[in-house]
Amino acid sequence: MPAYATNMRFKFPIVALSLEIITIILYGVFVVYDDGKSKGHGHGHAAPSNETKHVEPMTLYPMFQDVHVMIFIGFGFLMTFLKRYGFSSVGVNLLLAAFGLQWGLLMQGIWDLDDGKIKINISKMINADFSTATVLISFGAVLGKTSPVQLLIMTILEITIFAINEHLVVEILGVSDVGASMTIHAFGAYFGLAAARVLYRQGLRNGHENDGSVYHSDLFAMIGTVFLWMFWPSFNSAIAEPGIPQLTAVINTYLSLAACVLSAYAISSLVEHKGKLDMVHIQNATLAGGVAVGTCADMNIGPFGAMLIGLVAGTISTVGFKFLSPILASNLGIQDTCGVHNLHGMPGILGGLAGIVAVALGKKAGHTAAMQAAGLASSLGFGLVGGALTGLIMKLPFWGQPPDQNCFDDSLYWEVPEEEEENEESLAHADHSKNKAEA
Amino acid sequence: MPAYATNMRFKFPIVALSLEIITIILYGVFVVYDDGKSKGHGHGHAAPSNETKHVEPMTLYPMFQDVHVMIFIGFGFLMTFLKRYGFSSVGVNLLLAAFGLQWGLLMQGIWDLDDGKIKINISKMINADFSTATVLISFGAVLGKTSPVQLLIMTILEITIFAINEHLVVEILGVSDVGASMTIHAFGAYFGLAAARVLYRQGLRNGHENDGSVYHSDLFAMIGTVFLWMFWPSFNSAIAEPGIPQLTAVINTYLSLAACVLSAYAISSLVEHKGKLDMVHIQNATLAGGVAVGTCADMNIGPFGAMLIGLVAGTISTVGFKFLSPILASNLGIQDTCGVHNLHGMPGILGGLAGIVAVALGKKAGHTAAMQAAGLASSLGFGLVGGALTGLIMKLPFWGQPPDQNCFDDSLYWEVPEEEEENEESLAHADHSKNKAEA
Amino acid sequence: MPAYATNMRFKFPIVALSLEIITIILYGVFVVYDDGKSKGHGHGHAAPSNETKHVEPMTLYPMFQDVHVMIFIGFGFLMTFLKRYGFSSVGVNLLLAAFGLQWGLLMQGIWDLDDGKIKINISKMINADFSTATVLISFGAVLGKTSPVQLLIMTILEITIFAINEHLVVEILGVSDVGASMTIHAFGAYFGLAAARVLYRQGLRNGHENDGSVYHSDLFAMIGTVFLWMFWPSFNSAIAEPGIPQLTAVINTYLSLAACVLSAYAISSLVEHKGKLDMVHIQNATLAGGVAVGTCADMNIGPFGAMLIGLVAGTISTVGFKFLSPILASNLGIQDTCGVHNLHGMPGILGGLAGIVAVALGKKAGHTAAMQAAGLASSLGFGLVGGALTGLIMKLPFWGQPPDQNCFDDSLYWEVPEEEEENEESLAHADHSKNKAEA
């Protein structure tokens, strides 16, 4: 691929502006404010309520803001761990999520028109934010190896496919997935992994010098980790039925995450050299408990049940980072930059399985284990097939994909400050010593 | 100016403590807790309600906390982009906002006494936080070129003038400005620009080596950007009428900001070398949609109307950074460190104009386009004249203004760690090589 | 102590997993969801209400999230100021708090069983988070000088002792301490100081090269400072009686903190070389107003009363950092890494004293000054004795305590990225100069 193909001038502005203008036109045609008289509020992953009811329109707003922080700070900073890719991580995260939420509101709203219109309210905004989470998860799998144009294309395709699968799973199959272990986490992870497989790079099979962290980039990533960890109870409960089910979702997520921290730290120390903790595990595996408890967050699984799920999730996630990711990369050609298979893939499947068991045990009336299993299978299938097809489209040679040697490097798509001041000073010292030496 | 004049010992403590003690005395005389029996709650930018009504006193508290985060994290970290001025950015931001909110509550409360007292409640605390935003905007224009004492003087004068203009515009002229595009953003920007003009430094006309970023300082700044971006819906809706108007303000701001991100990124890539993105644009122009939709945030402009405003705001803001700021600096002598003209000035005017159009189209009953225009003119006038006069006072030679060569450098007013550890190590390496060379 | 004793492999995983599994079993036996039919909600530091009442279960959730952010972001990043200890600060903070909240919910719930069960709800989750604050305060005193295993042991012991003292003070003595100046801040500080005294290290009496900050580590710490500062009103009001008392707690804390910023900055400038501000003071002493106003936050002390408390707290805290901490270290053998005596110890006592005066002046019905004094004495006594005993247990030679030369260094317990990229580059330059010199 010739180097100039990565020049984004024209290519990127045309794609970005075209998508935005098309979206604004569609909003002009289809989207209106919710006047409080729609056929049902709080509609989303939760079981639909058919009766017309009055809800104070701002009730969910604090929950929405928590989810908003997870999407923009949480996902954005979690990916800043790479030493030379922080601008792209937090900056492209903002770009994709800002476009994705607009597109997601349209794609999800299509299935639920009211007088031919999508009526926007806080609940729909939460779901729109949710739809972007799938893209940000997949982004983690291809991080550092894709251009902004490729990623905008992924955004529009992935959210469209997500909305189809979610409608099928939640509305048609009637699956319970309040925290979206299956429809967001497993879907997003396997979508990204399939795309990463299609975009496999032979040239990176021995790693890349920029595919690693420095001390301060690991600290920036912890900002993302901790905000995701703290607000995950809001993610899993935002669209639960108000009252006790919502409280249950908060409590289960809080406890699962707390237990997950202990197993992630313990296993990290157990598998690492001299019992040291590994920042990759701490940044990611501590969150697996939030993913895995998602499907049954609003079910009466008991506080200790939630903690057991978290304990197992933290364990398999850490083990996955240590032992499975290298195998996926070397044997299956899946180069998963952020290890989304360990944070969202396996814990998402675990969440789906836990949901099947919980429903089979009668923990949620009106649902069946078979349908829960069908929901998991559907999410995995749509993810894998959708991701592979999307990867093929992303692979087309005119989207400005970076050459191998420029992977994981902001400077291909960003103006980067010339030199760290420290370098300038040390350069000065080095020059000084050089001069002395020469003198 | 002799160098010792920048010694803050005595000068700064005396000013800071005197202001605080005077403020505490005024609070002792004038400020009491709101007992829920005042003549009207929720009083602020919004249209005043005259009847006595009962409001649960903590309803607005989550909104207040969102605004609080914008003021202290958002503005504070947004300005940490400078390589050697992070302590001042986030630290002096904290100082000015902490004093400003105390002063703002007094200055705004004076116009609304109840039995001769200011009754403090959450709504008043939100407005007090708002009043500090004007100062923090102006701070961006003079960042790196002023002493803490100068900035405390700016704080007390700017908030006083802001409270007069706000009372005139909102209460006397009856202007609608729920998100304060005019009374906060345009006012604060032109206040700061006028002050910066008066404080013009010939010595900085060719730039300054510290007036730039390093890689990690740009990431710190993104913390500020993203928190401002996420919570801006709260800023624009916090004092809207409860219910549908407040929901409308949230939705309009959310959509305007989302559209603004796309245009800011697209135009940044279009105008930069090789189509690369510029962090200055991403950090700032992505927020212009929140500023520009402020005045008509609670009006029925339609979701696509809000998105159009955002699209235009992101465009003019990015273009302003690229082409207008250099002209302002070289031709008009306005050295605008953070480019507040592009983030708050022009988008604020755009917001005022959009409000005039929206009111003319009947989008908000009880207001007139003429009065909206008067409100914009008043805010610009008070900003420019107030800023120029304040600049003259700040220019008096005994406030410890930094000499040109110490601009944009924390070490003039802060104890700064001697050396980065990296330097020490690289120094060691350099010394090592020197020794080797000498040996 | 032989170096290999710090190898955490087996030691740490066994302790962490054992504690977690025991905790899960205890949850299986004792903890159930709150079904809304318990004998009294909102039970905690606040005066208990005996009647059965119905509360919407999610009302306190936004407050809980604010407190959650203080615990995990606030405390975690506040301690990242050390140049080489950021992973441990934010990472071990997460570990201790995640385990501590599970243990705290058990230890606090034991005193308030309902049909033999602990019924978990948002109020209990807030109190569980509170219980971890004591550990995180004490962590600050021993930061950099303890192993993760030692700290897990401290967590379990300190929270157990805290729960006993809190039950004694609040329930049995009937002391009013809504913001927990005494039961959390003074207790946690003196517990940590007593432990630090027992763990005194002769080898650190002249300081340690890693016991200091670098420029960017000070900025990371400001993330912690500002989040703590902003959300402190939630900490002090979360368990206040709903309505006016809760509003009063918010207002008093907001104003005390604002006034405290001015005195902390003023005194920092007054006592430092050339009137410069010191980041240590700004990061810490600006928060002392939140600690000191805690006990009487919900009392009618008047806005100016709250501001006076903040003004005094900021002053004594800054003076403590400058003059008292060196004396404690050199004369009493108390090596207080984060200066918790200045942020939590003295301001906590000030808060207790202010509470005694306020109660004596009749600002809170149903309480007596004598009981308030007893509550302060009890908290100090339990803290000092409990901390000393815990320190003795932590001193046992098999917990992997770091040798003096490895104190304040992440690399003993963490995989740390090999080199900063800057170093690599400067190394390259140095090598280049070396080669030139040799040539």
Coordinates of C-alpha atoms in Angstrom, one line a residue, chain C residues 53-336:
Chain C
K53 CA -41.4 4.0 56.5
H54 CA -41.4 3.6 52.8
V55 CA -38.6 5.2 50.8
E56 CA -38.1 5.0 47.0
P57 CA -35.2 2.6 46.9
M58 CA -33.1 4.6 44.4
T59 CA -33.4 8.1 46.0
L60 CA -29.9 8.1 47.4
Y61 CA -28.2 6.5 44.3
P62 CA -26.7 9.7 42.9
M63 CA -25.3 10.5 46.3
F64 CA -23.9 7.0 46.5
Q65 CA -22.2 7.5 43.2
D66 CA -20.6 10.7 44.3
V67 CA -19.2 9.0 47.4
H68 CA -18.1 6.1 45.2
V69 CA -16.1 8.5 43.0
M70 CA -14.5 10.0 46.1
I71 CA -13.4 6.6 47.3
F72 CA -12.0 5.2 44.1
I73 CA -10.9 8.2 42.0
G74 CA -10.5 10.7 44.8
F75 CA -8.4 8.8 47.3
G76 CA -6.8 6.7 44.5
F77 CA -5.4 9.6 42.5
L78 CA -4.7 11.9 45.4
M79 CA -1.9 9.4 46.3
T80 CA -0.4 9.3 42.8
F81 CA 1.7 12.3 43.6
L82 CA 4.7 10.1 44.2
K83 CA 7.0 9.8 41.1
R84 CA 7.3 6.0 41.1
Y85 CA 4.3 4.9 43.1
G86 CA 1.3 5.6 41.0
F87 CA 0.4 2.0 40.1
S88 CA 0.3 1.2 43.8
S89 CA -1.6 4.3 44.8
V90 CA -4.5 3.9 42.4
G91 CA -4.2 0.2 42.1
V92 CA -3.9 -0.9 45.7
N93 CA -6.5 1.8 46.6
L94 CA -8.9 -0.1 44.3
L95 CA -8.0 -3.4 45.9
L96 CA -8.4 -2.3 49.5
A97 CA -11.6 -0.4 48.8
A98 CA -13.2 -3.3 46.8
F99 CA -12.5 -5.7 49.6
G100 CA -13.2 -3.2 52.3
L101 CA -16.7 -2.4 51.2
Q102 CA -17.6 -6.0 51.3
W103 CA -16.2 -6.4 54.7
G104 CA -17.6 -3.1 55.9
L105 CA -21.1 -4.1 54.9
L106 CA -20.8 -7.2 57.1
M107 CA -19.2 -5.5 60.1
Q108 CA -21.7 -2.6 60.1
G109 CA -24.6 -4.8 59.4
I110 CA -23.9 -7.1 62.3
W111 CA -25.2 -4.4 64.7
D112 CA -28.5 -4.0 62.8
L113 CA -29.7 -7.5 61.9
D114 CA -33.3 -7.9 60.7
D115 CA -34.6 -11.4 61.1
G116 CA -31.0 -12.5 61.4
K117 CA -30.1 -11.0 58.1
I118 CA -28.3 -7.9 56.8
K119 CA -30.6 -6.3 54.2
I120 CA -28.5 -4.5 51.6
N121 CA -29.7 -1.3 50.1
I122 CA -28.2 2.0 48.8
S123 CA -27.9 3.4 52.3
K124 CA -25.9 0.4 53.5
M125 CA -23.7 0.7 50.3
I126 CA -22.9 4.3 51.2
N127 CA -22.0 3.3 54.7
A128 CA -19.9 0.4 53.3
D129 CA -18.0 2.9 51.1
F130 CA -17.6 5.1 54.2
S131 CA -16.0 2.3 56.1
T132 CA -13.3 1.9 53.4
A133 CA -12.5 5.6 53.8
T134 CA -10.9 4.9 57.2
V135 CA -8.5 2.4 55.5
L136 CA -7.7 4.7 52.7
I137 CA -6.8 7.5 55.1
S138 CA -4.5 5.1 57.1
F139 CA -3.1 3.9 53.8
G140 CA -1.9 7.4 53.2
A141 CA 0.2 7.3 56.4
V142 CA 2.0 4.1 55.5
L143 CA 2.0 4.6 51.7
G144 CA 5.2 3.3 50.0
K145 CA 6.3 1.3 53.0
T146 CA 4.0 -1.7 53.1
S147 CA 3.1 -4.7 51.0
P148 CA -0.3 -5.5 49.6
V149 CA -0.7 -8.4 52.0
Q150 CA 0.1 -6.1 55.0
L151 CA -2.5 -3.7 53.7
L152 CA -5.2 -6.3 53.3
I153 CA -4.6 -7.3 56.9
M154 CA -4.9 -3.6 57.9
T155 CA -8.1 -3.4 55.9
I156 CA -9.8 -6.3 57.7
L157 CA -8.7 -5.2 61.2
E158 CA -9.3 -1.5 60.7
I159 CA -12.8 -1.8 59.4
T160 CA -13.7 -4.2 62.2
I161 CA -12.5 -1.8 64.8
F162 CA -14.1 1.1 63.0
A163 CA -17.5 -0.6 63.0
I164 CA -17.2 -1.2 66.8
N165 CA -16.3 2.4 67.5
E166 CA -18.9 3.8 65.2
H167 CA -21.6 1.7 66.8
L168 CA -20.5 2.7 70.2
V169 CA -20.3 6.4 69.3
V170 CA -23.4 6.8 67.1
E171 CA -25.8 4.3 68.5
I172 CA -24.9 3.8 72.1
L173 CA -23.5 7.3 73.0
G174 CA -26.0 9.0 70.6
V175 CA -23.3 11.3 69.2
S176 CA -24.1 13.4 66.1
D177 CA -21.4 13.1 63.5
V178 CA -23.1 13.2 60.1
G179 CA -20.0 13.9 58.1
A180 CA -17.9 11.7 60.3
S181 CA -15.1 14.1 61.2
M182 CA -14.6 12.0 64.3
T183 CA -15.6 8.4 63.4
I184 CA -13.9 8.4 60.0
H185 CA -11.3 11.2 59.6
A186 CA -9.9 11.4 63.1
F187 CA -10.2 7.7 63.7
G188 CA -8.6 6.8 60.3
A189 CA -5.8 9.3 60.7
Y190 CA -4.7 8.3 64.2
F191 CA -5.1 4.7 63.3
G192 CA -2.7 5.2 60.4
L193 CA -0.3 7.3 62.4
A194 CA -0.1 4.8 65.2
A195 CA 0.6 2.0 62.7
A196 CA 3.2 4.2 61.0
R197 CA 4.9 4.7 64.4
V198 CA 5.1 1.0 65.0
L199 CA 6.4 0.5 61.5
Y200 CA 9.0 3.2 61.9
R201 CA 12.0 2.8 59.6
Q202 CA 15.3 4.2 60.8
G203 CA 16.6 3.9 57.3
L204 CA 14.2 6.5 56.0
R205 CA 15.0 9.1 58.6
N206 CA 16.9 11.1 56.0
G207 CA 14.2 10.7 53.4
H208 CA 14.2 8.6 50.2
E209 CA 15.0 9.6 46.7
N210 CA 11.6 8.3 45.5
D211 CA 9.6 10.0 48.2
G212 CA 8.8 13.0 46.0
S213 CA 6.8 14.0 43.0
V214 CA 7.5 14.8 39.3
Y215 CA 5.6 17.3 37.3
H216 CA 3.0 15.0 35.8
S217 CA 2.5 12.9 39.0
D218 CA 1.5 16.1 40.7
L219 CA -1.1 16.7 38.0
F220 CA -2.5 13.2 38.4
A221 CA -2.8 13.9 42.1
M222 CA -4.9 17.0 41.3
I223 CA -7.5 14.7 39.7
G224 CA -7.9 13.1 43.0
T225 CA -7.9 16.4 44.9
V226 CA -10.5 18.1 42.7
F227 CA -12.9 15.1 42.7
L228 CA -12.7 14.9 46.5
W229 CA -13.3 18.6 46.7
M230 CA -16.3 18.7 44.4
F231 CA -18.1 15.7 45.9
W232 CA -17.4 16.3 49.6
P233 CA -20.9 17.9 50.0
S234 CA -22.3 14.5 49.1
F235 CA -20.0 12.7 51.6
N236 CA -21.2 15.0 54.4
S237 CA -24.9 14.9 53.5
A238 CA -25.4 11.4 52.1
I239 CA -26.8 10.0 55.3
A240 CA -28.3 13.2 56.7
E241 CA -32.1 13.3 57.3
P242 CA -33.8 14.1 54.0
G243 CA -35.0 17.6 53.4
I244 CA -33.7 20.7 55.1
P245 CA -31.0 18.9 57.2
Q246 CA -29.5 17.3 54.0
L247 CA -29.6 20.7 52.2
T248 CA -27.9 22.3 55.2
A249 CA -25.1 19.7 55.1
V250 CA -24.6 20.4 51.4
I251 CA -24.5 24.1 51.8
N252 CA -22.2 24.1 54.9
T253 CA -19.7 21.8 53.2
Y254 CA -19.7 23.7 49.9
L255 CA -19.0 27.0 51.7
S256 CA -16.5 25.6 54.2
L257 CA -14.5 24.1 51.3
A258 CA -14.6 27.3 49.3
A259 CA -13.3 29.3 52.2
C260 CA -10.7 26.7 52.9
V261 CA -9.2 27.0 49.4
L262 CA -8.5 30.7 50.1
S263 CA -6.7 30.1 53.4
A264 CA -4.8 27.1 52.1
Y265 CA -3.4 29.1 49.2
A266 CA -2.7 32.2 51.2
I267 CA -0.8 30.3 54.0
S268 CA 1.0 28.2 51.4
S269 CA 2.3 31.3 49.8
L270 CA 3.1 32.9 53.1
V271 CA 5.3 30.1 54.4
E272 CA 7.0 29.1 51.2
H273 CA 10.2 30.4 49.7
K274 CA 9.5 33.6 47.7
G275 CA 5.8 33.3 48.2
K276 CA 5.5 30.4 45.9
L277 CA 2.6 27.9 46.2
D278 CA 3.4 24.3 47.2
M279 CA 1.5 21.5 45.4
V280 CA 1.5 19.4 48.6
H281 CA -0.5 22.1 50.3
I282 CA -2.9 22.6 47.4
Q283 CA -3.5 18.9 46.9
N284 CA -4.3 18.4 50.6
A285 CA -5.1 21.4 52.7
T286 CA -7.8 22.7 50.3
L287 CA -9.8 19.6 51.5
A288 CA -9.4 20.2 55.2
G289 CA -12.6 22.3 55.2
G290 CA -14.6 19.3 54.2
V291 CA -13.2 17.2 57.0
A292 CA -13.6 19.9 59.7
V293 CA -17.2 20.8 58.9
G294 CA -18.3 17.2 58.9
T295 CA -19.6 16.8 62.5
C296 CA -21.7 19.9 62.4
A297 CA -22.5 19.9 58.7
D298 CA -26.3 19.3 59.2
M299 CA -26.5 21.8 62.1
N300 CA -27.7 25.4 61.9
I301 CA -24.2 26.9 62.3
G302 CA -24.9 29.6 59.6
P303 CA -23.2 30.0 56.3
F304 CA -20.6 32.2 57.8
G305 CA -20.0 29.7 60.6
A306 CA -19.2 27.0 58.0
M307 CA -16.9 29.4 56.2
L308 CA -15.0 30.2 59.4
I309 CA -14.5 26.5 60.1
G310 CA -13.1 26.1 56.6
L311 CA -10.8 29.1 56.9
V312 CA -9.3 27.8 60.1
A313 CA -9.0 24.2 58.7
G314 CA -7.1 25.4 55.7
T315 CA -4.8 27.4 57.9
I316 CA -3.9 24.7 60.4
S317 CA -3.6 22.0 57.7
T318 CA -1.1 24.1 55.7
V319 CA 0.8 25.1 58.8
G320 CA 0.9 21.4 59.8
F321 CA 2.4 20.3 56.5
K322 CA 5.1 23.0 56.7
F323 CA 6.1 22.9 60.3
L324 CA 4.5 20.0 62.2
S325 CA 5.1 17.0 59.9
P326 CA 8.9 17.4 60.0
I327 CA 8.8 17.4 63.8
L328 CA 6.6 14.4 63.9
A329 CA 9.0 12.5 61.7
S330 CA 12.2 13.5 63.4
N331 CA 11.1 13.7 67.0
L332 CA 8.3 11.2 67.3
G333 CA 9.3 8.7 64.6
I334 CA 6.0 9.1 62.8
Q335 CA 6.7 9.0 59.0
D336 CA 3.4 10.1 57.6

